[in-house]
Amino acid sequence: KDEAKKDESKKEEEKKEEAATDKEPKAEGGAEKKEKKPKKKYHRTELKIASSNLALSADDYKILEQIEAEMSNTDRLVLETQALRNDLEQYVLEMRGKVRGELKSYLSPEASTKFLEELQNAEYWIEDEGWDAQKSTLKKKLNELKVTGDPIFQRQYEYTNGTELINRLKTTIGKYRQLASSKDEKYAHIESKDMESIVTKCNDFDNWATDMAVKFGNAKRYENPPILCSAIKAKQKELVDFAQPILSKPKPQPKKEEKKEEAKEEGKKEEAKKEEAKADGDKMEEEKSGEEKSGEEAKKEEEMDLD
């Protein structure tokens, strides 16, 4: 603390000395001589301000946007081309295995040999020219192979599902024929000619289904099927649409006049019952009165005997 005080005192003394030296010296004769202070001069300089904008102009922006779109389309086209090349290669490899396996019966021996050659040539093409081929060329190559491949899958579907659909149709035929021949009370209100029309329809469809089943059994799997599955489904729908509305007819409601007549008949029956009951009551009273009279006569006879 003492040292700090000493420093402060030294600083104050120095300030006093500086103040004493700043005072102007007195001139001879005791008068003070004052020095003239120089006048400050100002110079005006005009400053030019220039603004600059780092943003792109509208035209430059459109150009860059177009370049970006072109680059994006190029990238997309490259990816799509690669994907299509992979699809083509995958189709070749899978079809070659299926033609030799599960699809073998759906191709004639000559067609099978020819298609396998086409698949082999396509594989060679992919590894050579097709590696740098454009998207449109790859797509065309794939479609050329599908011209032969797609009908094979179609025949497989038709022959695999056709027999099952015919059996299902026969089951439906049997169901409606049985219902149309039923003596159930809930079908008693349906006219017999309508029920007979269902039976006739079922017989016609049954003959058609039997004929198709025989043709399916005799057909060669590499030939087109005798009937398509869509046609069998249409037959099924036709039968259901014909028979179901007839079997679903509601029972007719009784007419109002018939109800009135029934009510009258019931009223007459009740009146007849009342009259019968009244007649029975009258008979019982007559029998009682006759018994009482016979009893009185017997008493009188007894009294006369006693006399």
PDB file of C-alpha atoms in Angstrom:
ATOM      1  CA  LYS A   1       0.000   0.000   0.000  1.00  0.00           C
ATOM      2  CA  ASP A   2       2.835   2.432   0.865  1.00  0.00           C
ATOM      3  CA  GLU A   3       4.454   1.829  -2.484  1.00  0.00           C
ATOM      4  CA  ALA A   4       1.167   2.509  -4.296  1.00  0.00           C
ATOM      5  CA  LYS A   5       0.774   5.799  -2.416  1.00  0.00           C
ATOM      6  CA  LYS A   6       4.337   6.807  -3.343  1.00  0.00           C
ATOM      7  CA  ASP A   7       3.611   6.121  -7.035  1.00  0.00           C
ATOM      8  CA  GLU A   8       0.465   8.212  -6.933  1.00  0.00           C
ATOM      9  CA  SER A   9       2.304  11.134  -5.290  1.00  0.00           C
ATOM     10  CA  LYS A  10       5.041  10.965  -7.925  1.00  0.00           C
ATOM     11  CA  LYS A  11       2.438  11.090 -10.700  1.00  0.00           C
ATOM     12  CA  GLU A  12       0.786  14.148  -9.147  1.00  0.00           C
ATOM     13  CA  GLU A  13       4.124  15.967  -8.952  1.00  0.00           C
ATOM     14  CA  GLU A  14       4.832  15.168 -12.581  1.00  0.00           C
ATOM     15  CA  LYS A  15       1.437  16.536 -13.607  1.00  0.00           C
ATOM     16  CA  LYS A  16       2.128  19.757 -11.681  1.00  0.00           C
ATOM     17  CA  GLU A  17       5.505  20.184 -13.374  1.00  0.00           C
ATOM     18  CA  GLU A  18       3.920  19.666 -16.798  1.00  0.00           C
ATOM     19  CA  ALA A  19       1.302  22.262 -15.963  1.00  0.00           C
ATOM     20  CA  ALA A  20       3.974  24.741 -14.924  1.00  0.00           C
ATOM     21  CA  THR A  21       5.916  24.320 -18.136  1.00  0.00           C
ATOM     22  CA  ASP A  22       2.736  24.801 -20.211  1.00  0.00           C
ATOM     23  CA  LYS A  23       2.308  28.308 -18.900  1.00  0.00           C
ATOM     24  CA  GLU A  24       3.578  30.973 -21.294  1.00  0.00           C
ATOM     25  CA  PRO A  25       6.737  32.936 -20.237  1.00  0.00           C
ATOM     26  CA  LYS A  26       6.315  36.563 -19.421  1.00  0.00           C
ATOM     27  CA  ALA A  27       7.887  39.195 -21.703  1.00  0.00           C
ATOM     28  CA  GLU A  28      10.228  41.915 -20.686  1.00  0.00           C
ATOM     29  CA  GLY A  29       8.466  44.612 -18.687  1.00  0.00           C
ATOM     30  CA  GLY A  30       6.260  42.098 -16.992  1.00  0.00           C
ATOM     31  CA  ALA A  31       3.711  41.686 -19.822  1.00  0.00           C
ATOM     32  CA  GLU A  32       2.608  38.255 -20.979  1.00  0.00           C
ATOM     33  CA  LYS A  33       3.223  37.312 -24.581  1.00  0.00           C
ATOM     34  CA  LYS A  34       0.452  35.215 -26.223  1.00  0.00           C
ATOM     35  CA  GLU A  35       1.074  32.928 -29.175  1.00  0.00           C
ATOM     36  CA  LYS A  36      -1.517  32.868 -32.020  1.00  0.00           C
ATOM     37  CA  LYS A  37      -3.130  29.510 -32.580  1.00  0.00           C
ATOM     38  CA  PRO A  38      -3.252  28.367 -36.202  1.00  0.00           C
ATOM     39  CA  LYS A  39      -6.756  28.187 -37.797  1.00  0.00           C
ATOM     40  CA  LYS A  40      -8.050  24.782 -38.773  1.00  0.00           C
ATOM     41  CA  LYS A  41      -8.637  24.281 -42.467  1.00  0.00           C
ATOM     42  CA  TYR A  42     -11.191  21.792 -43.849  1.00  0.00           C
ATOM     43  CA  HIS A  43     -11.118  20.138 -47.306  1.00  0.00           C
ATOM     44  CA  ARG A  44     -14.359  18.604 -48.682  1.00  0.00           C
ATOM     45  CA  THR A  45     -13.911  15.499 -50.808  1.00  0.00           C
ATOM     46  CA  GLU A  46     -16.873  13.816 -52.485  1.00  0.00           C
ATOM     47  CA  LEU A  47     -16.910  10.053 -52.019  1.00  0.00           C
ATOM     48  CA  LYS A  48     -18.399   7.856 -54.725  1.00  0.00           C
ATOM     49  CA  ILE A  49     -20.320   4.851 -53.385  1.00  0.00           C
ATOM     50  CA  ALA A  50     -20.695   1.834 -55.681  1.00  0.00           C
ATOM     51  CA  SER A  51     -22.955  -1.102 -54.669  1.00  0.00           C
ATOM     52  CA  SER A  52     -22.374  -4.650 -55.825  1.00  0.00           C
ATOM     53  CA  ASN A  53     -24.699  -7.721 -55.599  1.00  0.00           C
ATOM     54  CA  LEU A  54     -23.331 -11.245 -55.445  1.00  0.00           C
ATOM     55  CA  ALA A  55     -26.713 -12.821 -56.360  1.00  0.00           C
ATOM     56  CA  LEU A  56     -27.204 -14.390 -59.806  1.00  0.00           C
ATOM     57  CA  SER A  57     -29.268 -12.676 -62.409  1.00  0.00           C
ATOM     58  CA  ALA A  58     -32.561 -14.203 -63.546  1.00  0.00           C
ATOM     59  CA  ASP A  59     -31.041 -15.347 -66.852  1.00  0.00           C
ATOM     60  CA  ASP A  60     -28.020 -16.934 -65.169  1.00  0.00           C
ATOM     61  CA  TYR A  61     -30.323 -18.664 -62.701  1.00  0.00           C
ATOM     62  CA  LYS A  62     -32.422 -20.147 -65.523  1.00  0.00           C
ATOM     63  CA  ILE A  63     -29.309 -21.401 -67.289  1.00  0.00           C
ATOM     64  CA  LEU A  64     -27.976 -23.095 -64.148  1.00  0.00           C
ATOM     65  CA  GLU A  65     -31.419 -24.545 -63.379  1.00  0.00           C
ATOM     66  CA  GLN A  66     -31.564 -26.031 -66.868  1.00  0.00           C
ATOM     67  CA  ILE A  67     -28.082 -27.494 -66.478  1.00  0.00           C
ATOM     68  CA  GLU A  68     -29.098 -29.054 -63.149  1.00  0.00           C
ATOM     69  CA  ALA A  69     -32.249 -30.561 -64.679  1.00  0.00           C
ATOM     70  CA  GLU A  70     -30.221 -32.044 -67.531  1.00  0.00           C
ATOM     71  CA  MET A  71     -27.740 -33.571 -65.081  1.00  0.00           C
ATOM     72  CA  SER A  72     -30.597 -34.986 -62.992  1.00  0.00           C
ATOM     73  CA  ASN A  73     -32.248 -36.509 -66.068  1.00  0.00           C
ATOM     74  CA  THR A  74     -28.941 -38.002 -67.139  1.00  0.00           C
ATOM     75  CA  ASP A  75     -28.476 -39.619 -63.709  1.00  0.00           C
ATOM     76  CA  ARG A  76     -32.019 -40.958 -63.757  1.00  0.00           C
ATOM     77  CA  LEU A  77     -31.591 -42.343 -67.262  1.00  0.00           C
ATOM     78  CA  VAL A  78     -28.355 -44.081 -66.247  1.00  0.00           C
ATOM     79  CA  LEU A  79     -30.053 -45.708 -63.238  1.00  0.00           C
ATOM     80  CA  GLU A  80     -33.077 -46.787 -65.280  1.00  0.00           C
ATOM     81  CA  THR A  81     -30.814 -48.227 -67.977  1.00  0.00           C
ATOM     82  CA  GLN A  82     -28.880 -50.220 -65.393  1.00  0.00           C
ATOM     83  CA  ALA A  83     -32.125 -51.508 -63.842  1.00  0.00           C
ATOM     84  CA  LEU A  84     -33.483 -52.533 -67.256  1.00  0.00           C
ATOM     85  CA  ARG A  85     -30.239 -54.316 -68.108  1.00  0.00           C
ATOM     86  CA  ASN A  86     -30.527 -56.233 -64.814  1.00  0.00           C
ATOM     87  CA  ASP A  87     -34.169 -57.103 -65.596  1.00  0.00           C
ATOM     88  CA  LEU A  88     -33.198 -58.422 -69.011  1.00  0.00           C
ATOM     89  CA  GLU A  89     -30.388 -60.521 -67.589  1.00  0.00           C
ATOM     90  CA  GLN A  90     -32.620 -61.848 -64.805  1.00  0.00           C
ATOM     91  CA  TYR A  91     -35.373 -62.758 -67.284  1.00  0.00           C
ATOM     92  CA  VAL A  92     -32.911 -64.675 -69.444  1.00  0.00           C
ATOM     93  CA  LEU A  93     -31.525 -66.684 -66.536  1.00  0.00           C
ATOM     94  CA  GLU A  94     -34.909 -67.449 -64.929  1.00  0.00           C
ATOM     95  CA  MET A  95     -36.677 -68.374 -68.170  1.00  0.00           C
ATOM     96  CA  ARG A  96     -33.899 -70.714 -69.194  1.00  0.00           C
ATOM     97  CA  GLY A  97     -34.322 -72.648 -65.949  1.00  0.00           C
ATOM     98  CA  LYS A  98     -38.146 -72.686 -66.141  1.00  0.00           C
ATOM     99  CA  VAL A  99     -38.247 -73.824 -69.784  1.00  0.00           C
ATOM    100  CA  ARG A 100     -36.170 -76.806 -68.750  1.00  0.00           C
ATOM    101  CA  GLY A 101     -38.302 -77.396 -65.653  1.00  0.00           C
ATOM    102  CA  GLU A 102     -41.859 -76.362 -64.733  1.00  0.00           C
ATOM    103  CA  LEU A 103     -42.744 -74.929 -68.160  1.00  0.00           C
ATOM    104  CA  LYS A 104     -41.366 -77.819 -70.183  1.00  0.00           C
ATOM    105  CA  SER A 105     -44.783 -79.413 -70.879  1.00  0.00           C
ATOM    106  CA  TYR A 106     -46.192 -76.110 -72.138  1.00  0.00           C
ATOM    107  CA  LEU A 107     -43.723 -75.903 -75.038  1.00  0.00           C
ATOM    108  CA  SER A 108     -43.321 -78.265 -77.944  1.00  0.00           C
ATOM    109  CA  PRO A 109     -39.816 -79.764 -78.286  1.00  0.00           C
ATOM    110  CA  GLU A 110     -39.093 -77.646 -81.377  1.00  0.00           C
ATOM    111  CA  ALA A 111     -40.316 -74.421 -79.746  1.00  0.00           C
ATOM    112  CA  SER A 112     -38.385 -75.206 -76.582  1.00  0.00           C
ATOM    113  CA  THR A 113     -35.093 -75.663 -78.483  1.00  0.00           C
ATOM    114  CA  LYS A 114     -35.626 -72.458 -80.434  1.00  0.00           C
ATOM    115  CA  PHE A 115     -36.482 -70.402 -77.352  1.00  0.00           C
ATOM    116  CA  LEU A 116     -33.460 -71.682 -75.440  1.00  0.00           C
ATOM    117  CA  GLU A 117     -31.244 -70.570 -78.333  1.00  0.00           C
ATOM    118  CA  GLU A 118     -32.814 -67.102 -78.242  1.00  0.00           C
ATOM    119  CA  LEU A 119     -32.164 -66.869 -74.512  1.00  0.00           C
ATOM    120  CA  GLN A 120     -28.532 -67.954 -74.951  1.00  0.00           C
ATOM    121  CA  ASN A 121     -27.948 -65.389 -77.723  1.00  0.00           C
ATOM    122  CA  ALA A 122     -29.524 -62.697 -75.531  1.00  0.00           C
ATOM    123  CA  GLU A 123     -27.099 -63.524 -72.728  1.00  0.00           C
ATOM    124  CA  TYR A 124     -24.129 -63.198 -75.097  1.00  0.00           C
ATOM    125  CA  TRP A 125     -25.499 -59.896 -76.379  1.00  0.00           C
ATOM    126  CA  ILE A 126     -25.833 -58.469 -72.857  1.00  0.00           C
ATOM    127  CA  GLU A 127     -22.194 -59.262 -72.054  1.00  0.00           C
ATOM    128  CA  ASP A 128     -20.980 -57.711 -75.325  1.00  0.00           C
ATOM    129  CA  GLU A 129     -22.959 -55.045 -77.185  1.00  0.00           C
ATOM    130  CA  GLY A 130     -25.732 -54.789 -74.612  1.00  0.00           C
ATOM    131  CA  TRP A 131     -23.399 -53.590 -71.879  1.00  0.00           C
ATOM    132  CA  ASP A 132     -23.312 -50.064 -73.355  1.00  0.00           C
ATOM    133  CA  ALA A 133     -26.717 -50.234 -75.048  1.00  0.00           C
ATOM    134  CA  GLN A 134     -29.292 -47.520 -74.570  1.00  0.00           C
ATOM    135  CA  LYS A 135     -32.468 -47.934 -72.554  1.00  0.00           C
ATOM    136  CA  SER A 136     -34.720 -48.173 -75.608  1.00  0.00           C
ATOM    137  CA  THR A 137     -32.565 -50.936 -77.114  1.00  0.00           C
ATOM    138  CA  LEU A 138     -32.638 -52.969 -73.896  1.00  0.00           C
ATOM    139  CA  LYS A 139     -36.401 -52.577 -73.619  1.00  0.00           C
ATOM    140  CA  LYS A 140     -36.891 -53.724 -77.208  1.00  0.00           C
ATOM    141  CA  LYS A 141     -34.731 -56.804 -76.568  1.00  0.00           C
ATOM    142  CA  LEU A 142     -36.730 -57.731 -73.466  1.00  0.00           C
ATOM    143  CA  ASN A 143     -40.065 -57.345 -75.280  1.00  0.00           C
ATOM    144  CA  GLU A 144     -38.839 -59.592 -78.097  1.00  0.00           C
ATOM    145  CA  LEU A 145     -38.184 -62.385 -75.598  1.00  0.00           C
ATOM    146  CA  LYS A 146     -41.542 -61.867 -73.870  1.00  0.00           C
ATOM    147  CA  VAL A 147     -43.360 -62.387 -77.176  1.00  0.00           C
ATOM    148  CA  THR A 148     -42.454 -66.062 -76.798  1.00  0.00           C
ATOM    149  CA  GLY A 149     -42.339 -66.248 -72.990  1.00  0.00           C
ATOM    150  CA  ASP A 150     -45.665 -64.659 -71.991  1.00  0.00           C
ATOM    151  CA  PRO A 151     -47.920 -67.141 -73.896  1.00  0.00           C
ATOM    152  CA  ILE A 152     -46.134 -69.983 -72.082  1.00  0.00           C
ATOM    153  CA  PHE A 153     -47.128 -68.541 -68.694  1.00  0.00           C
ATOM    154  CA  GLN A 154     -50.658 -67.967 -69.995  1.00  0.00           C
ATOM    155  CA  ARG A 155     -51.025 -71.612 -71.032  1.00  0.00           C
ATOM    156  CA  GLN A 156     -49.729 -72.724 -67.659  1.00  0.00           C
ATOM    157  CA  TYR A 157     -52.330 -70.567 -65.881  1.00  0.00           C
ATOM    158  CA  GLU A 158     -55.232 -71.716 -68.075  1.00  0.00           C
ATOM    159  CA  TYR A 159     -54.490 -75.429 -67.789  1.00  0.00           C
ATOM    160  CA  THR A 160     -53.714 -75.245 -64.063  1.00  0.00           C
ATOM    161  CA  ASN A 161     -56.880 -73.342 -63.107  1.00  0.00           C
ATOM    162  CA  GLY A 162     -59.276 -74.430 -65.871  1.00  0.00           C
ATOM    163  CA  THR A 163     -59.989 -77.893 -64.463  1.00  0.00           C
ATOM    164  CA  GLU A 164     -60.525 -76.487 -60.981  1.00  0.00           C
ATOM    165  CA  LEU A 165     -62.986 -73.884 -62.275  1.00  0.00           C
ATOM    166  CA  ILE A 166     -64.947 -76.542 -64.195  1.00  0.00           C
ATOM    167  CA  ASN A 167     -65.260 -78.641 -61.027  1.00  0.00           C
ATOM    168  CA  ARG A 168     -66.447 -75.564 -59.134  1.00  0.00           C
ATOM    169  CA  LEU A 169     -69.034 -74.913 -61.843  1.00  0.00           C
ATOM    170  CA  LYS A 170     -70.299 -78.487 -61.587  1.00  0.00           C
ATOM    171  CA  THR A 171     -70.682 -78.064 -57.815  1.00  0.00           C
ATOM    172  CA  THR A 172     -72.766 -74.920 -58.352  1.00  0.00           C
ATOM    173  CA  ILE A 173     -74.892 -76.737 -60.960  1.00  0.00           C
ATOM    174  CA  GLY A 174     -75.633 -79.559 -58.512  1.00  0.00           C
ATOM    175  CA  LYS A 175     -76.542 -77.082 -55.771  1.00  0.00           C
ATOM    176  CA  TYR A 176     -79.129 -75.167 -57.837  1.00  0.00           C
ATOM    177  CA  ARG A 177     -80.555 -78.314 -59.405  1.00  0.00           C
ATOM    178  CA  GLN A 178     -81.165 -79.726 -55.933  1.00  0.00           C
ATOM    179  CA  LEU A 179     -82.792 -76.509 -54.715  1.00  0.00           C
ATOM    180  CA  ALA A 180     -85.019 -76.308 -57.801  1.00  0.00           C
ATOM    181  CA  SER A 181     -86.202 -79.880 -57.210  1.00  0.00           C
ATOM    182  CA  SER A 182     -86.758 -79.337 -53.489  1.00  0.00           C
ATOM    183  CA  LYS A 183     -90.198 -79.721 -51.899  1.00  0.00           C
ATOM    184  CA  ASP A 184     -89.300 -77.389 -49.078  1.00  0.00           C
ATOM    185  CA  GLU A 185     -92.156 -75.191 -47.817  1.00  0.00           C
ATOM    186  CA  LYS A 186     -90.147 -71.991 -48.312  1.00  0.00           C
ATOM    187  CA  TYR A 187     -90.152 -72.596 -52.094  1.00  0.00           C
ATOM    188  CA  ALA A 188     -93.847 -73.600 -52.304  1.00  0.00           C
ATOM    189  CA  HIS A 189     -94.915 -70.128 -53.493  1.00  0.00           C
ATOM    190  CA  ILE A 190     -92.606 -70.249 -56.553  1.00  0.00           C
ATOM    191  CA  GLU A 191     -94.264 -71.361 -59.756  1.00  0.00           C
ATOM    192  CA  SER A 192     -93.308 -74.786 -61.042  1.00  0.00           C
ATOM    193  CA  LYS A 193     -92.368 -73.476 -64.493  1.00  0.00           C
ATOM    194  CA  ASP A 194     -89.734 -71.208 -62.918  1.00  0.00           C
ATOM    195  CA  MET A 195     -88.269 -74.077 -60.932  1.00  0.00           C
ATOM    196  CA  GLU A 196     -88.251 -76.237 -64.047  1.00  0.00           C
ATOM    197  CA  SER A 197     -86.403 -73.528 -65.960  1.00  0.00           C
ATOM    198  CA  ILE A 198     -83.615 -73.691 -63.340  1.00  0.00           C
ATOM    199  CA  VAL A 199     -83.388 -77.452 -63.736  1.00  0.00           C
ATOM    200  CA  THR A 200     -83.217 -77.104 -67.535  1.00  0.00           C
ATOM    201  CA  LYS A 201     -80.499 -74.473 -67.252  1.00  0.00           C
ATOM    202  CA  CYS A 202     -78.501 -76.665 -64.897  1.00  0.00           C
ATOM    203  CA  ASN A 203     -78.735 -79.621 -67.270  1.00  0.00           C
ATOM    204  CA  ASP A 204     -77.496 -77.525 -70.203  1.00  0.00           C
ATOM    205  CA  PHE A 205     -74.590 -76.140 -68.196  1.00  0.00           C
ATOM    206  CA  ASP A 206     -73.750 -79.586 -66.861  1.00  0.00           C
ATOM    207  CA  ASN A 207     -73.449 -80.954 -70.398  1.00  0.00           C
ATOM    208  CA  TRP A 208     -71.255 -78.002 -71.385  1.00  0.00           C
ATOM    209  CA  ALA A 209     -68.981 -78.452 -68.347  1.00  0.00           C
ATOM    210  CA  THR A 210     -68.619 -82.177 -68.992  1.00  0.00           C
ATOM    211  CA  ASP A 211     -67.678 -81.509 -72.627  1.00  0.00           C
ATOM    212  CA  MET A 212     -65.069 -78.910 -71.569  1.00  0.00           C
ATOM    213  CA  ALA A 213     -63.615 -81.253 -68.944  1.00  0.00           C
ATOM    214  CA  VAL A 214     -63.107 -83.953 -71.605  1.00  0.00           C
ATOM    215  CA  LYS A 215     -61.460 -81.461 -73.967  1.00  0.00           C
ATOM    216  CA  PHE A 216     -59.150 -80.244 -71.218  1.00  0.00           C
ATOM    217  CA  GLY A 217     -58.136 -83.795 -70.464  1.00  0.00           C
ATOM    218  CA  ASN A 218     -57.345 -84.598 -74.117  1.00  0.00           C
ATOM    219  CA  ALA A 219     -55.630 -81.308 -74.998  1.00  0.00           C
ATOM    220  CA  LYS A 220     -51.852 -81.037 -75.292  1.00  0.00           C
ATOM    221  CA  ARG A 221     -50.393 -78.593 -72.818  1.00  0.00           C
ATOM    222  CA  TYR A 222     -48.264 -76.771 -75.412  1.00  0.00           C
ATOM    223  CA  GLU A 223     -51.373 -75.981 -77.458  1.00  0.00           C
ATOM    224  CA  ASN A 224     -53.884 -73.256 -76.657  1.00  0.00           C
ATOM    225  CA  PRO A 225     -56.573 -74.440 -74.185  1.00  0.00           C
ATOM    226  CA  PRO A 226     -60.056 -75.298 -75.538  1.00  0.00           C
ATOM    227  CA  ILE A 227     -61.667 -72.674 -73.271  1.00  0.00           C
ATOM    228  CA  LEU A 228     -60.299 -69.819 -71.198  1.00  0.00           C
ATOM    229  CA  CYS A 229     -60.769 -69.473 -67.463  1.00  0.00           C
ATOM    230  CA  SER A 230     -62.557 -66.172 -68.009  1.00  0.00           C
ATOM    231  CA  ALA A 231     -65.238 -67.978 -70.064  1.00  0.00           C
ATOM    232  CA  ILE A 232     -65.756 -70.569 -67.313  1.00  0.00           C
ATOM    233  CA  LYS A 233     -66.140 -67.799 -64.724  1.00  0.00           C
ATOM    234  CA  ALA A 234     -68.668 -66.110 -66.994  1.00  0.00           C
ATOM    235  CA  LYS A 235     -70.706 -69.360 -67.142  1.00  0.00           C
ATOM    236  CA  GLN A 236     -70.646 -69.581 -63.355  1.00  0.00           C
ATOM    237  CA  LYS A 237     -71.910 -66.009 -63.028  1.00  0.00           C
ATOM    238  CA  GLU A 238     -74.602 -66.560 -65.664  1.00  0.00           C
ATOM    239  CA  LEU A 239     -76.025 -69.524 -63.774  1.00  0.00           C
ATOM    240  CA  VAL A 240     -76.032 -67.728 -60.429  1.00  0.00           C
ATOM    241  CA  ASP A 241     -77.653 -64.616 -61.918  1.00  0.00           C
ATOM    242  CA  PHE A 242     -80.368 -66.771 -63.498  1.00  0.00           C
ATOM    243  CA  ALA A 243     -81.234 -69.088 -60.605  1.00  0.00           C
ATOM    244  CA  GLN A 244     -80.747 -66.931 -57.519  1.00  0.00           C
ATOM    245  CA  PRO A 245     -83.421 -64.301 -58.278  1.00  0.00           C
ATOM    246  CA  ILE A 246     -86.022 -67.054 -58.817  1.00  0.00           C
ATOM    247  CA  LEU A 247     -85.173 -68.860 -55.582  1.00  0.00           C
ATOM    248  CA  SER A 248     -85.103 -65.547 -53.677  1.00  0.00           C
ATOM    249  CA  LYS A 249     -88.646 -64.528 -54.599  1.00  0.00           C
ATOM    250  CA  PRO A 250     -90.491 -63.460 -51.427  1.00  0.00           C
ATOM    251  CA  LYS A 251     -93.802 -64.991 -50.438  1.00  0.00           C
ATOM    252  CA  PRO A 252     -96.778 -62.912 -51.629  1.00  0.00           C
ATOM    253  CA  GLN A 253     -98.575 -60.908 -48.945  1.00  0.00           C
ATOM    254  CA  PRO A 254    -102.254 -61.886 -48.357  1.00  0.00           C
ATOM    255  CA  LYS A 255    -104.812 -59.485 -49.862  1.00  0.00           C
ATOM    256  CA  LYS A 256    -106.995 -57.254 -47.667  1.00  0.00           C
ATOM    257  CA  GLU A 257    -110.289 -58.801 -48.948  1.00  0.00           C
ATOM    258  CA  GLU A 258    -109.059 -62.255 -48.037  1.00  0.00           C
ATOM    259  CA  LYS A 259    -108.254 -61.004 -44.551  1.00  0.00           C
ATOM    260  CA  LYS A 260    -111.781 -59.576 -44.187  1.00  0.00           C
ATOM    261  CA  GLU A 261    -113.349 -62.856 -45.325  1.00  0.00           C
ATOM    262  CA  GLU A 262    -111.200 -64.782 -42.897  1.00  0.00           C
ATOM    263  CA  ALA A 263    -112.265 -62.421 -40.122  1.00  0.00           C
ATOM    264  CA  LYS A 264    -115.941 -62.916 -41.035  1.00  0.00           C
ATOM    265  CA  GLU A 265    -115.570 -66.689 -41.050  1.00  0.00           C
ATOM    266  CA  GLU A 266    -113.885 -66.573 -37.675  1.00  0.00           C
ATOM    267  CA  GLY A 267    -116.735 -64.388 -36.367  1.00  0.00           C
ATOM    268  CA  LYS A 268    -119.312 -66.838 -37.645  1.00  0.00           C
ATOM    269  CA  LYS A 269    -117.466 -69.694 -36.014  1.00  0.00           C
ATOM    270  CA  GLU A 270    -117.424 -67.868 -32.702  1.00  0.00           C
ATOM    271  CA  GLU A 271    -121.177 -67.137 -32.933  1.00  0.00           C
ATOM    272  CA  ALA A 272    -121.854 -70.782 -33.728  1.00  0.00           C
ATOM    273  CA  LYS A 273    -119.836 -71.788 -30.708  1.00  0.00           C
ATOM    274  CA  LYS A 274    -121.802 -69.382 -28.518  1.00  0.00           C
ATOM    275  CA  GLU A 275    -125.128 -70.736 -29.807  1.00  0.00           C
ATOM    276  CA  GLU A 276    -124.008 -74.308 -29.172  1.00  0.00           C
ATOM    277  CA  ALA A 277    -122.960 -73.370 -25.664  1.00  0.00           C
ATOM    278  CA  LYS A 278    -126.332 -71.658 -25.090  1.00  0.00           C
ATOM    279  CA  ALA A 279    -128.223 -74.689 -26.389  1.00  0.00           C
ATOM    280  CA  ASP A 280    -126.231 -76.963 -24.114  1.00  0.00           C
ATOM    281  CA  GLY A 281    -127.113 -74.720 -21.160  1.00  0.00           C
ATOM    282  CA  ASP A 282    -130.809 -74.788 -22.006  1.00  0.00           C
ATOM    283  CA  LYS A 283    -130.759 -78.592 -22.158  1.00  0.00           C
ATOM    284  CA  MET A 284    -129.101 -78.803 -18.783  1.00  0.00           C
ATOM    285  CA  GLU A 285    -131.743 -76.536 -17.227  1.00  0.00           C
ATOM    286  CA  GLU A 286    -134.566 -78.597 -18.738  1.00  0.00           C
ATOM    287  CA  GLU A 287    -133.028 -81.778 -17.382  1.00  0.00           C
ATOM    288  CA  LYS A 288    -132.745 -80.234 -13.917  1.00  0.00           C
ATOM    289  CA  SER A 289    -136.356 -79.014 -13.959  1.00  0.00           C
ATOM    290  CA  GLY A 290    -137.545 -82.464 -15.111  1.00  0.00           C
ATOM    291  CA  GLU A 291    -135.680 -84.124 -12.290  1.00  0.00           C
ATOM    292  CA  GLU A 292    -137.205 -81.743  -9.759  1.00  0.00           C
ATOM    293  CA  LYS A 293    -140.704 -82.422 -11.087  1.00  0.00           C
ATOM    294  CA  SER A 294    -140.235 -86.179 -10.964  1.00  0.00           C
ATOM    295  CA  GLY A 295    -139.009 -85.863  -7.386  1.00  0.00           C
ATOM    296  CA  GLU A 296    -142.098 -83.921  -6.301  1.00  0.00           C
ATOM    297  CA  GLU A 297    -144.398 -86.461  -7.940  1.00  0.00           C
ATOM    298  CA  ALA A 298    -142.643 -89.299  -6.148  1.00  0.00           C
ATOM    299  CA  LYS A 299    -143.114 -87.559  -2.795  1.00  0.00           C
ATOM    300  CA  LYS A 300    -146.809 -87.097  -3.463  1.00  0.00           C
ATOM    301  CA  GLU A 301    -147.217 -90.765  -4.313  1.00  0.00           C
ATOM    302  CA  GLU A 302    -145.453 -91.740  -1.091  1.00  0.00           C
ATOM    303  CA  GLU A 303    -147.760 -89.523   0.936  1.00  0.00           C
ATOM    304  CA  MET A 304    -150.783 -91.047  -0.730  1.00  0.00           C
ATOM    305  CA  ASP A 305    -149.562 -94.511   0.083  1.00  0.00           C
ATOM    306  CA  LEU A 306    -149.145 -93.558   3.708  1.00  0.00           C
ATOM    307  CA  ASP A 307    -152.725 -92.292   3.837  1.00  0.00           C
TER     308      ASP A 307
END
